[in-house]
Short mmCIF file of C-alpha atoms in Angstrom, two decimals:
data_model
loop_
_atom_site.label_atom_id
_atom_site.label_comp_id
_atom_site.label_asym_id
_atom_site.label_seq_id
_atom_site.Cartn_x
_atom_site.Cartn_y
_atom_site.Cartn_z
CA MET A 1 66.58 3.88 -12.98
CA ALA A 2 67.37 0.36 -14.10
CA GLU A 3 70.42 0.26 -11.83
CA PHE A 4 68.42 1.59 -8.88
CA TRP A 5 65.69 -1.00 -9.28
CA SER A 6 68.26 -3.77 -9.76
CA GLU A 7 69.73 -2.85 -6.38
CA VAL A 8 66.27 -2.81 -4.84
CA GLU A 9 65.49 -6.24 -6.30
CA ALA A 10 68.71 -7.60 -4.81
CA ALA A 11 68.08 -6.06 -1.38
CA GLY A 12 64.36 -6.74 -1.23
CA THR A 13 61.77 -4.39 0.19
CA PRO A 14 61.10 -2.58 2.37
CA LEU A 15 64.55 -1.03 2.71
CA VAL A 16 65.87 -0.87 6.28
CA GLU A 17 68.46 1.82 6.97
CA PRO A 18 70.20 3.20 10.09
CA ASP A 19 68.45 5.90 12.07
CA PRO A 20 69.79 9.26 10.80
CA ALA A 21 69.77 10.50 14.39
CA GLY A 22 72.18 7.71 15.29
CA ASP A 23 69.86 5.86 17.68
CA PRO A 24 70.92 2.19 17.53
CA ASP A 25 67.49 1.08 18.74
CA HIS A 26 65.65 2.59 15.77
CA ALA A 27 65.75 2.26 12.00
CA VAL A 28 64.20 3.92 8.97
CA VAL A 29 61.93 1.62 6.97
CA THR A 30 61.22 2.65 3.36
CA PHE A 31 58.44 1.07 1.32
CA LEU A 32 58.75 1.34 -2.46
CA TRP A 33 56.54 0.90 -5.49
CA ARG A 34 57.66 0.98 -9.09
CA GLY A 35 54.97 2.97 -10.76
CA THR A 36 53.75 3.23 -14.31
CA PRO A 37 52.39 6.25 -16.17
CA ALA A 38 48.97 5.08 -14.95
CA THR A 39 49.80 5.10 -11.22
CA ARG A 40 47.83 7.74 -9.30
CA SER A 41 48.29 6.76 -5.64
CA VAL A 42 49.88 4.12 -3.42
CA LEU A 43 48.75 3.71 0.20
CA VAL A 44 50.94 1.72 2.62
CA LEU A 45 49.07 -0.26 5.28
CA PRO A 46 51.39 -1.77 7.90
CA ASN A 47 49.22 -3.45 10.50
CA LYS A 48 47.87 -0.75 12.83
CA VAL A 49 50.51 1.82 11.87
CA ILE A 50 47.98 4.27 10.59
CA ASP A 51 45.80 6.93 12.13
CA PRO A 52 42.29 6.28 10.77
CA ARG A 53 41.53 9.98 11.22
CA THR A 54 44.26 10.93 8.72
CA PRO A 55 44.87 7.90 6.45
CA SER A 56 46.37 10.18 3.81
CA ASP A 57 49.51 10.30 6.00
CA ASN A 58 50.25 6.78 4.71
CA LEU A 59 50.23 7.76 1.02
CA MET A 60 53.48 7.26 -0.86
CA ALA A 61 55.15 10.28 -2.43
CA HIS A 62 56.08 10.21 -6.10
CA LEU A 63 59.65 11.22 -6.92
CA PRO A 64 59.06 13.65 -9.80
CA GLY A 65 60.30 12.55 -13.18
CA THR A 66 60.84 8.93 -12.13
CA ASP A 67 58.85 5.75 -11.61
CA VAL A 68 59.77 5.73 -7.88
CA TRP A 69 57.04 5.93 -5.24
CA HIS A 70 58.17 5.88 -1.60
CA TRP A 71 56.99 6.13 2.00
CA SER A 72 59.28 5.95 5.03
CA LEU A 73 58.86 5.76 8.76
CA ARG A 74 61.10 5.47 11.79
CA MET A 75 60.45 2.43 13.99
CA ARG A 76 62.10 0.67 16.88
CA ARG A 77 64.23 -2.25 15.70
CA ASP A 78 62.07 -4.91 17.34
CA TRP A 79 59.02 -3.97 15.22
CA ARG A 80 57.31 -6.45 12.89
CA ALA A 81 54.11 -6.28 10.89
CA SER A 82 52.17 -7.70 8.01
CA TYR A 83 51.32 -5.09 5.41
CA ALA A 84 49.71 -4.44 2.05
CA LEU A 85 50.31 -1.91 -0.70
CA CYS A 86 47.06 -0.39 -1.94
CA VAL A 87 47.67 0.76 -5.49
CA ASP A 88 45.55 2.94 -7.76
CA GLU A 89 46.51 1.93 -11.26
CA PRO A 90 44.85 -0.32 -13.84
CA ALA A 91 45.02 -3.98 -12.82
CA GLY A 92 48.05 -5.67 -14.30
CA ALA A 93 49.81 -2.44 -15.26
CA ALA A 94 52.76 -3.45 -13.09
CA GLY A 95 52.29 -7.14 -13.68
CA GLU A 96 51.42 -7.81 -10.04
CA PRO A 97 48.45 -9.67 -8.52
CA VAL A 98 45.68 -7.70 -6.88
CA ALA A 99 44.58 -9.13 -3.56
CA GLY A 100 41.05 -7.78 -3.68
CA GLY A 101 39.04 -6.99 -0.57
CA PRO A 102 40.37 -5.43 2.61
CA ALA A 103 44.09 -5.42 3.24
CA GLY A 104 45.55 -6.74 6.44
CA GLY A 105 45.48 -9.98 8.33
CA GLU A 106 43.46 -9.56 11.47
CA PRO A 107 40.06 -11.10 12.15
CA VAL A 108 37.42 -9.25 10.17
CA GLY A 109 34.90 -7.07 11.94
CA GLU A 110 36.51 -6.83 15.38
CA THR A 111 36.42 -3.15 16.20
CA PRO A 112 34.57 -1.10 18.82
CA ALA A 113 32.36 0.53 16.23
CA GLY A 114 28.91 -0.88 16.71
CA GLY A 115 29.82 -4.21 15.14
CA ALA A 116 30.13 -2.91 11.59
CA PRO A 117 32.60 -4.83 9.43
CA VAL A 118 35.85 -2.98 8.98
CA VAL A 119 37.57 -1.87 5.81
CA ALA A 120 41.21 -2.46 4.99
CA GLN A 121 43.44 -3.10 8.01
CA ALA A 122 40.48 -3.66 10.31
CA GLN A 123 41.46 -0.27 11.67
CA ALA A 124 39.45 0.71 14.68
CA PRO A 125 37.87 4.17 14.74
CA ALA A 126 39.49 7.02 16.56
CA VAL A 127 37.23 6.66 19.57
CA GLU A 128 36.77 3.89 22.08
CA PRO A 129 33.47 2.85 23.64
CA ALA A 130 31.80 5.59 25.65
CA GLY A 131 33.34 6.31 29.01
CA THR A 132 36.91 5.28 28.16
CA ALA A 133 39.88 7.51 27.55
CA VAL A 134 41.31 7.62 24.07
CA GLU A 135 45.06 7.42 23.75
CA PRO A 136 46.75 9.29 20.92
CA ALA A 137 47.58 7.37 17.80
CA PRO A 138 51.12 5.99 17.63
CA THR A 139 53.60 8.59 16.49
CA VAL A 140 55.09 7.81 13.10
CA THR A 141 57.90 9.96 11.79
CA ALA A 142 57.70 10.29 8.01
CA MET A 143 61.06 10.52 6.33
CA ALA A 144 62.30 11.02 2.79
CA PRO A 145 64.51 8.16 1.58
CA ALA A 146 67.83 8.79 -0.06
CA VAL A 147 66.60 8.07 -3.60
CA THR A 148 68.20 9.62 -6.64
CA ALA A 149 67.32 8.66 -10.17
CA SER A 150 67.43 9.94 -13.68
CA PRO A 151 64.15 11.45 -14.91
CA VAL A 152 61.70 9.48 -17.01
CA ALA A 153 58.52 10.63 -18.67
CA ALA A 154 55.38 10.01 -16.61
CA VAL A 155 51.95 11.21 -17.63
CA ARG A 156 49.13 9.89 -15.45
CA PRO A 157 45.55 9.66 -16.66
CA ALA A 158 42.77 11.16 -14.61
CA ALA A 159 40.61 8.07 -14.24
CA PRO A 160 42.15 4.59 -14.51
CA ARG A 161 39.83 1.61 -14.44
CA THR A 162 39.72 -1.29 -12.04
CA ALA A 163 40.12 -4.95 -12.95
CA GLN A 164 36.33 -5.04 -13.44
CA GLY A 165 36.50 -2.17 -15.92
CA VAL A 166 34.82 0.26 -13.53
CA ALA A 167 36.22 3.78 -13.35
CA ALA A 168 38.02 4.43 -10.07
CA PRO A 169 36.83 7.41 -8.01
CA ALA A 170 38.74 10.65 -8.35
CA PRO A 171 41.32 11.40 -5.61
CA SER A 172 39.21 14.42 -4.62
CA ASP A 173 36.17 12.19 -4.03
CA PRO A 174 35.35 11.74 -0.30
CA GLY A 175 35.15 8.01 -0.88
CA TYR A 176 38.53 7.77 -2.58
CA LEU A 177 40.68 6.68 0.38
CA PRO A 178 38.17 4.05 1.60
CA TRP A 179 38.11 2.73 -1.97
CA LEU A 180 41.91 2.77 -2.15
CA ARG A 181 42.18 0.73 1.05
CA GLY A 182 40.36 -2.06 -0.75
CA GLN A 183 43.01 -2.26 -3.50
CA GLY A 184 45.55 -4.08 -1.35
CA ARG A 185 48.14 -6.40 -2.85
CA PRO A 186 51.41 -7.98 -1.70
CA ASP A 187 54.69 -6.16 -2.10
CA PRO A 188 56.15 -7.67 -5.30
CA ARG A 189 59.74 -7.21 -4.13
CA ASN A 190 59.31 -8.84 -0.74
CA PRO A 191 59.40 -12.67 -0.72
CA HIS A 192 58.32 -12.90 2.93
CA THR A 193 54.58 -13.41 3.30
CA LEU A 194 51.92 -14.62 5.69
CA PRO A 195 48.65 -16.33 4.73
CA ARG A 196 45.59 -14.13 4.78
CA ARG A 197 42.57 -14.88 6.92
CA TRP A 198 39.78 -16.64 4.99
CA GLY A 199 41.57 -16.62 1.65
CA GLY A 200 42.89 -13.95 -0.67
CA ALA A 201 46.40 -13.02 -1.68
CA PRO A 202 49.02 -13.41 1.05
CA GLN A 203 50.21 -10.45 3.08
CA SER A 204 53.73 -9.16 2.93
CA VAL A 205 55.79 -9.15 6.11
CA VAL A 206 58.37 -6.73 7.49
CA ARG A 207 60.49 -7.88 10.41
CA LEU A 208 63.24 -5.62 11.76
CA PRO A 209 66.51 -7.11 13.02
CA ASN A 210 65.65 -7.19 16.73
CA ALA A 211 62.11 -8.57 16.32
CA PRO A 212 61.44 -11.93 17.99
CA GLY A 213 62.64 -14.85 15.89
CA GLU A 214 60.45 -17.59 14.49
CA ALA A 215 62.76 -20.60 14.65
CA ASP A 216 60.12 -22.46 16.65
CA TRP A 217 57.84 -22.36 13.59
CA GLN A 218 60.36 -23.94 11.22
CA PRO A 219 60.14 -27.72 10.57
CA ARG A 220 63.15 -29.63 11.88
CA ALA A 221 64.20 -32.98 10.45
CA ASP A 222 65.26 -34.33 13.85
CA VAL A 223 61.92 -33.65 15.56
CA PRO A 224 59.23 -36.36 15.78
CA ARG A 225 56.08 -35.09 14.17
CA GLY A 226 52.66 -35.31 15.73
CA THR A 227 49.49 -36.15 13.88
CA VAL A 228 46.73 -33.79 12.79
CA THR A 229 43.29 -35.19 12.05
CA LEU A 230 40.20 -33.39 10.84
CA HIS A 231 36.77 -34.10 12.32
CA THR A 232 33.25 -32.72 12.38
CA VAL A 233 31.74 -32.02 15.79
CA ARG A 234 28.07 -31.34 16.38
CA SER A 235 27.05 -28.89 19.10
CA ALA A 236 23.77 -29.35 20.92
CA ALA A 237 24.37 -26.08 22.77
CA LEU A 238 24.79 -24.03 19.59
CA GLY A 239 22.65 -26.04 17.19
CA ASN A 240 25.38 -26.24 14.56
CA GLU A 241 28.40 -28.29 13.57
CA ARG A 242 31.96 -27.37 12.69
CA ARG A 243 35.29 -28.76 11.67
CA VAL A 244 37.77 -29.41 14.45
CA TRP A 245 41.45 -30.06 13.80
CA VAL A 246 43.01 -32.29 16.45
CA TYR A 247 46.75 -32.43 17.12
CA THR A 248 48.15 -35.42 18.99
CA PRO A 249 51.84 -35.62 19.90
CA ALA A 250 54.28 -38.06 18.34
CA THR A 251 54.04 -40.24 21.46
CA THR A 252 50.68 -39.90 23.16
CA SER A 253 51.82 -41.51 26.40
CA PRO A 254 54.59 -43.76 27.76
CA THR A 255 52.29 -46.77 27.36
CA GLN A 256 51.24 -46.04 23.77
CA PRO A 257 53.22 -46.52 20.55
CA PRO A 258 54.19 -43.52 18.46
CA ALA A 259 51.43 -41.95 16.40
CA PRO A 260 50.97 -43.24 12.86
CA ALA A 261 52.46 -41.57 9.79
CA PRO A 262 53.32 -37.90 10.36
CA ALA A 263 50.80 -35.47 9.01
CA SER A 264 51.07 -32.08 7.38
CA GLY A 265 47.75 -30.32 7.86
CA ALA A 266 44.64 -32.42 8.23
CA SER A 267 44.79 -36.14 7.51
CA ALA A 268 42.38 -39.03 7.47
CA THR A 269 44.32 -40.93 10.16
CA PRO A 270 41.82 -42.55 12.53
CA ALA A 271 41.77 -41.55 16.17
CA PRO A 272 43.28 -43.88 18.80
CA ALA A 273 40.94 -46.66 19.86
CA GLY A 274 40.47 -45.41 23.38
CA PRO A 275 42.05 -43.57 26.34
CA GLU A 276 41.56 -46.17 29.04
CA SER A 277 45.18 -47.23 29.51
CA ALA A 278 46.87 -43.98 28.59
CA THR A 279 48.33 -41.27 30.79
CA PRO A 280 46.03 -38.23 30.64
CA LEU A 281 47.50 -35.41 28.54
CA PRO A 282 47.18 -31.65 28.93
CA VAL A 283 44.64 -30.01 26.62
CA LEU A 284 44.93 -26.86 24.52
CA VAL A 285 41.78 -25.45 22.93
CA LEU A 286 42.87 -22.89 20.32
CA PHE A 287 40.11 -20.91 18.62
CA ASP A 288 40.11 -20.06 14.88
CA GLY A 289 41.45 -23.47 13.99
CA GLU A 290 40.90 -22.86 10.26
CA MET A 291 43.68 -20.25 10.41
CA TRP A 292 46.05 -21.81 12.93
CA GLN A 293 46.46 -25.22 11.34
CA PRO A 294 45.72 -25.21 7.59
CA GLU A 295 47.23 -21.76 7.04
CA LEU A 296 49.85 -21.31 9.77
CA GLY A 297 50.73 -24.92 10.62
CA VAL A 298 50.66 -24.68 14.40
CA ALA A 299 51.44 -28.43 14.61
CA THR A 300 55.06 -27.61 13.71
CA LEU A 301 55.29 -25.22 16.66
CA LEU A 302 53.88 -27.83 19.05
CA ASP A 303 56.22 -30.51 17.70
CA ASN A 304 59.26 -28.31 18.31
CA LEU A 305 58.25 -27.11 21.78
CA ILE A 306 57.52 -30.68 22.89
CA ALA A 307 60.76 -32.02 21.40
CA ASP A 308 62.76 -29.30 23.18
CA GLY A 309 61.13 -30.17 26.50
CA ARG A 310 59.54 -26.74 26.82
CA LEU A 311 56.04 -28.20 26.65
CA PRO A 312 54.79 -31.59 27.80
CA PRO A 313 53.12 -33.80 25.19
CA LEU A 314 49.59 -32.43 24.80
CA VAL A 315 46.46 -32.69 22.69
CA ALA A 316 45.30 -29.55 20.87
CA LEU A 317 41.69 -29.03 19.75
CA LEU A 318 41.27 -26.35 17.07
CA PRO A 319 37.60 -25.58 16.34
CA ASP A 320 36.61 -23.77 13.15
CA ALA A 321 35.16 -20.25 13.53
CA LEU A 322 32.76 -20.97 10.60
CA ASP A 323 32.41 -17.36 9.39
CA SER A 324 32.72 -13.78 10.58
CA ASP A 325 29.11 -13.32 11.71
CA THR A 326 29.09 -16.62 13.62
CA ARG A 327 32.42 -15.76 15.18
CA TRP A 328 31.03 -12.46 16.43
CA SER A 329 28.00 -14.20 17.89
CA GLU A 330 29.84 -17.07 19.54
CA LEU A 331 33.00 -15.49 20.91
CA ALA A 332 31.49 -12.34 22.44
CA CYS A 333 31.09 -13.82 25.94
CA ASN A 334 28.44 -16.26 24.71
CA ASP A 335 27.38 -18.73 27.42
CA ARG A 336 26.20 -21.21 24.81
CA PHE A 337 29.69 -21.32 23.32
CA VAL A 338 31.16 -21.99 26.77
CA ASP A 339 28.61 -24.80 27.09
CA PHE A 340 29.78 -26.12 23.73
CA LEU A 341 33.32 -26.30 25.09
CA THR A 342 32.42 -27.97 28.38
CA ASP A 343 29.50 -30.19 27.29
CA ASP A 344 30.23 -31.00 23.64
CA LEU A 345 33.83 -30.50 22.54
CA LEU A 346 35.78 -31.73 25.56
CA PRO A 347 33.60 -34.82 26.22
CA TRP A 348 33.74 -35.67 22.51
CA ALA A 349 37.53 -35.47 22.57
CA ALA A 350 37.89 -37.32 25.89
CA ALA A 351 36.07 -40.31 24.39
CA ARG A 352 38.79 -40.55 21.72
CA TRP A 353 42.06 -39.42 23.30
CA PRO A 354 43.57 -39.59 26.79
CA LEU A 355 42.74 -36.08 28.02
CA THR A 356 43.15 -34.65 31.48
CA THR A 357 40.19 -33.22 33.35
CA ASP A 358 42.53 -31.14 35.53
CA PRO A 359 41.75 -27.45 34.92
CA ALA A 360 45.34 -26.56 35.82
CA ARG A 361 46.48 -28.49 32.72
CA THR A 362 43.77 -27.16 30.39
CA VAL A 363 44.38 -23.99 28.34
CA LEU A 364 41.94 -21.90 26.34
CA ALA A 365 43.73 -19.67 23.82
CA GLY A 366 42.38 -17.05 21.45
CA GLN A 367 43.07 -13.78 19.70
CA SER A 368 40.94 -10.65 19.62
CA LEU A 369 37.37 -11.87 20.27
CA GLY A 370 38.94 -15.27 20.96
CA GLY A 371 41.00 -13.75 23.74
CA LEU A 372 37.85 -12.22 25.20
CA LEU A 373 36.07 -15.58 25.18
CA ALA A 374 39.06 -17.49 26.59
CA THR A 375 39.24 -15.15 29.58
CA TYR A 376 35.48 -15.12 30.09
CA ALA A 377 35.23 -18.92 30.00
CA ALA A 378 37.96 -19.26 32.63
CA VAL A 379 36.16 -16.80 34.93
CA ARG A 380 32.78 -18.47 34.34
CA ALA A 381 33.97 -22.10 34.50
CA PRO A 382 37.19 -22.22 36.56
CA HIS A 383 36.42 -25.82 37.52
CA ARG A 384 37.16 -26.78 33.91
CA PHE A 385 39.47 -24.07 32.53
CA GLY A 386 42.38 -23.14 34.74
CA ASN A 387 44.38 -21.24 32.11
CA ALA A 388 43.37 -18.46 29.71
CA LEU A 389 45.76 -17.22 27.03
CA SER A 390 44.50 -13.98 25.51
CA GLN A 391 46.26 -12.20 22.66
CA SER A 392 45.03 -8.71 21.78
CA GLY A 393 41.80 -9.46 23.60
CA SER A 394 38.70 -7.48 22.61
CA PHE A 395 38.13 -6.39 26.19
CA TRP A 396 36.53 -3.16 25.00
CA TRP A 397 33.42 -5.22 24.11
CA PRO A 398 30.63 -4.26 23.76
CA ASP A 399 30.54 -0.89 22.08
CA GLY A 400 28.66 1.89 23.82
CA PRO A 401 27.87 2.70 27.45
CA ALA A 402 28.11 -0.94 28.55
CA GLY A 403 31.69 -1.21 27.27
CA GLU A 404 34.27 -3.44 28.96
CA TRP A 405 31.57 -5.81 30.15
CA LEU A 406 34.03 -8.53 31.15
CA THR A 407 35.99 -6.11 33.29
CA SER A 408 32.77 -5.23 35.10
CA LEU A 409 32.01 -8.93 35.56
CA VAL A 410 35.43 -9.60 37.04
CA ALA A 411 34.90 -6.70 39.45
CA GLY A 412 32.02 -8.67 40.96
CA THR A 413 33.54 -12.16 40.64
CA PRO A 414 36.35 -12.93 43.09
CA ALA A 415 38.54 -15.90 42.24
CA ASP A 416 37.53 -19.29 43.66
CA PRO A 417 40.40 -20.50 45.88
CA ALA A 418 39.41 -24.10 45.13
CA HIS A 419 39.82 -23.54 41.39
CA PRO A 420 42.69 -21.10 40.72
CA VAL A 421 42.85 -19.47 37.30
CA ARG A 422 45.96 -18.21 35.53
CA CYS A 423 45.56 -15.57 32.82
CA TRP A 424 48.34 -14.80 30.33
CA LEU A 425 47.54 -11.68 28.34
CA SER A 426 49.42 -9.66 25.74
CA ALA A 427 48.67 -6.85 23.30
CA GLY A 428 50.52 -4.85 20.68
CA GLU A 429 51.94 -1.41 21.30
CA GLN A 430 50.43 -0.29 17.99
CA GLU A 431 46.92 -1.36 19.06
CA TRP A 432 46.24 2.04 20.48
CA VAL A 433 42.46 1.57 20.72
CA LEU A 434 42.64 -1.83 22.44
CA LEU A 435 45.44 -1.00 24.85
CA PRO A 436 43.56 0.86 27.61
CA ALA A 437 41.13 -2.02 28.23
CA ASN A 438 43.93 -4.60 27.95
CA ARG A 439 45.93 -2.71 30.56
CA ARG A 440 43.03 -2.33 32.97
CA LEU A 441 41.83 -5.93 33.06
CA PRO A 442 45.01 -7.61 34.40
CA GLU A 443 45.16 -5.22 37.33
CA LEU A 444 41.58 -6.02 38.26
CA LEU A 445 42.10 -9.75 37.80
CA ARG A 446 44.97 -9.67 40.26
CA ALA A 447 42.96 -7.57 42.71
CA GLN A 448 40.24 -10.24 42.60
CA GLY A 449 42.64 -13.07 43.34
CA TYR A 450 43.34 -14.37 39.84
CA SER A 451 46.86 -14.86 38.59
CA ALA A 452 47.37 -12.47 35.67
CA GLN A 453 50.50 -11.86 33.61
CA TYR A 454 50.44 -9.07 31.03
CA ARG A 455 52.95 -7.81 28.49
CA GLU A 456 53.09 -5.74 25.32
CA PHE A 457 54.93 -6.37 22.06
CA ASN A 458 55.99 -3.97 19.33
CA GLY A 459 53.36 -4.80 16.73
CA GLY A 460 49.67 -4.69 15.92
CA HIS A 461 46.59 -6.87 15.63
CA ASP A 462 48.55 -9.38 13.65
CA TYR A 463 49.02 -13.13 13.30
CA LEU A 464 52.68 -12.42 12.61
CA CYS A 465 53.01 -11.27 16.23
CA TRP A 466 50.52 -13.73 17.67
CA ARG A 467 52.61 -16.67 16.44
CA THR A 468 55.51 -16.00 18.80
CA GLU A 469 53.25 -14.70 21.56
CA LEU A 470 51.30 -17.98 21.44
CA ALA A 471 54.50 -19.98 21.91
CA ASP A 472 55.64 -17.86 24.87
CA GLY A 473 52.22 -18.00 26.53
CA LEU A 474 51.92 -21.75 26.24
CA VAL A 475 55.38 -22.29 27.68
CA ASP A 476 54.61 -20.02 30.63
CA LEU A 477 51.28 -21.73 31.35
CA LEU A 478 52.13 -25.38 30.67
CA GLY A 479 55.91 -25.43 30.41
CA THR A 480 57.98 -28.14 31.98
CA GLY A 481 60.83 -25.86 33.04
#
């Protein structure tokens, strides 16, 4: 066993092997856990690659007489996902950190299930809002890995205890799998991780060989770096205040000197004195700023795209979502939040930086509920927002008989020829509950005179996928090529 685990340590996990059927476009992905005598179960949660009706299908198998636990699936070679391993064994038995709380990296609580917060991967239920067809869950082929090992003694106790000293439920208990989903932790043999939304242990990442690359997200020494500043903006429309991260490019205009010292994350650098003599810059408003800049470092992406000439110099405004409940309230087609954007945020920013007022050079971008709001705001206020970038938009909203409310609104709202709107939408092939609504809306947008581009990627409801999708969408909407 020592030799086997030494090879695994050297290779890293999960293991990626050729498709036994010989299909060059597919591979077998094997997740591993080195168990202890106390290990009872290990559940693998790749983002959205689970059928919530039968979550037990994602349980690892134990190779009898060894400390090897394994779970394999066959996926196309352009697949990528964040994932967690949910382990039932006493905390610290394997010497690994326990993440605590739900596993997975998508925005919490965004599922067509009456607004109830989700558990684990934010997996949506097996039904969509009333009146919509339900597609089958993605097909996952379970496979046994080629693992051979010498036997070792393994006697597992009936009731291990959690880190808090509380007895775990028995595997036969109806609440066992929901409890197990909450025991997520990173894969200890995978060095590739992604920050987790609103804190917690990072998520592990699997990226197959043909998945889109992330070179645009890597800092480059030869690229001038823009500046990120952190501010507090009060909203009269919403009656609250929030942090807003502001990205300004390395050179704000041909008539202005380069920005002050480069920043990593938020800095205390003061804003420019005024926009009077500057060339107006395009504007990106990217929701969930607390994730995109402090955790993911979107400034690096913007620096690289601008330096390569794929984007013009622009200013990005990244408002904080505050918390899950507020996010639900504000991003679900809330007119007061649209008023915050038009009457509070943009005027506040225009008084400090040289911003365009041209809707054709203004982009709203968001994911999940953020994608819903970005598209709604462009339909409601095309005179101000000429571009909507939606990633995995929650177009099913709201739950129940009034589902897909925005689609119904678009059906009665033809595009304004004086204020054209471009919509760039994408969704993951594994998002089998969101896909029907995401496929319907672009067709209707085009029928109503809006420009709508739609595509699907091999992934789930996942910041890992949204990173590259964001770059592609911005280049298509604002690119200089």
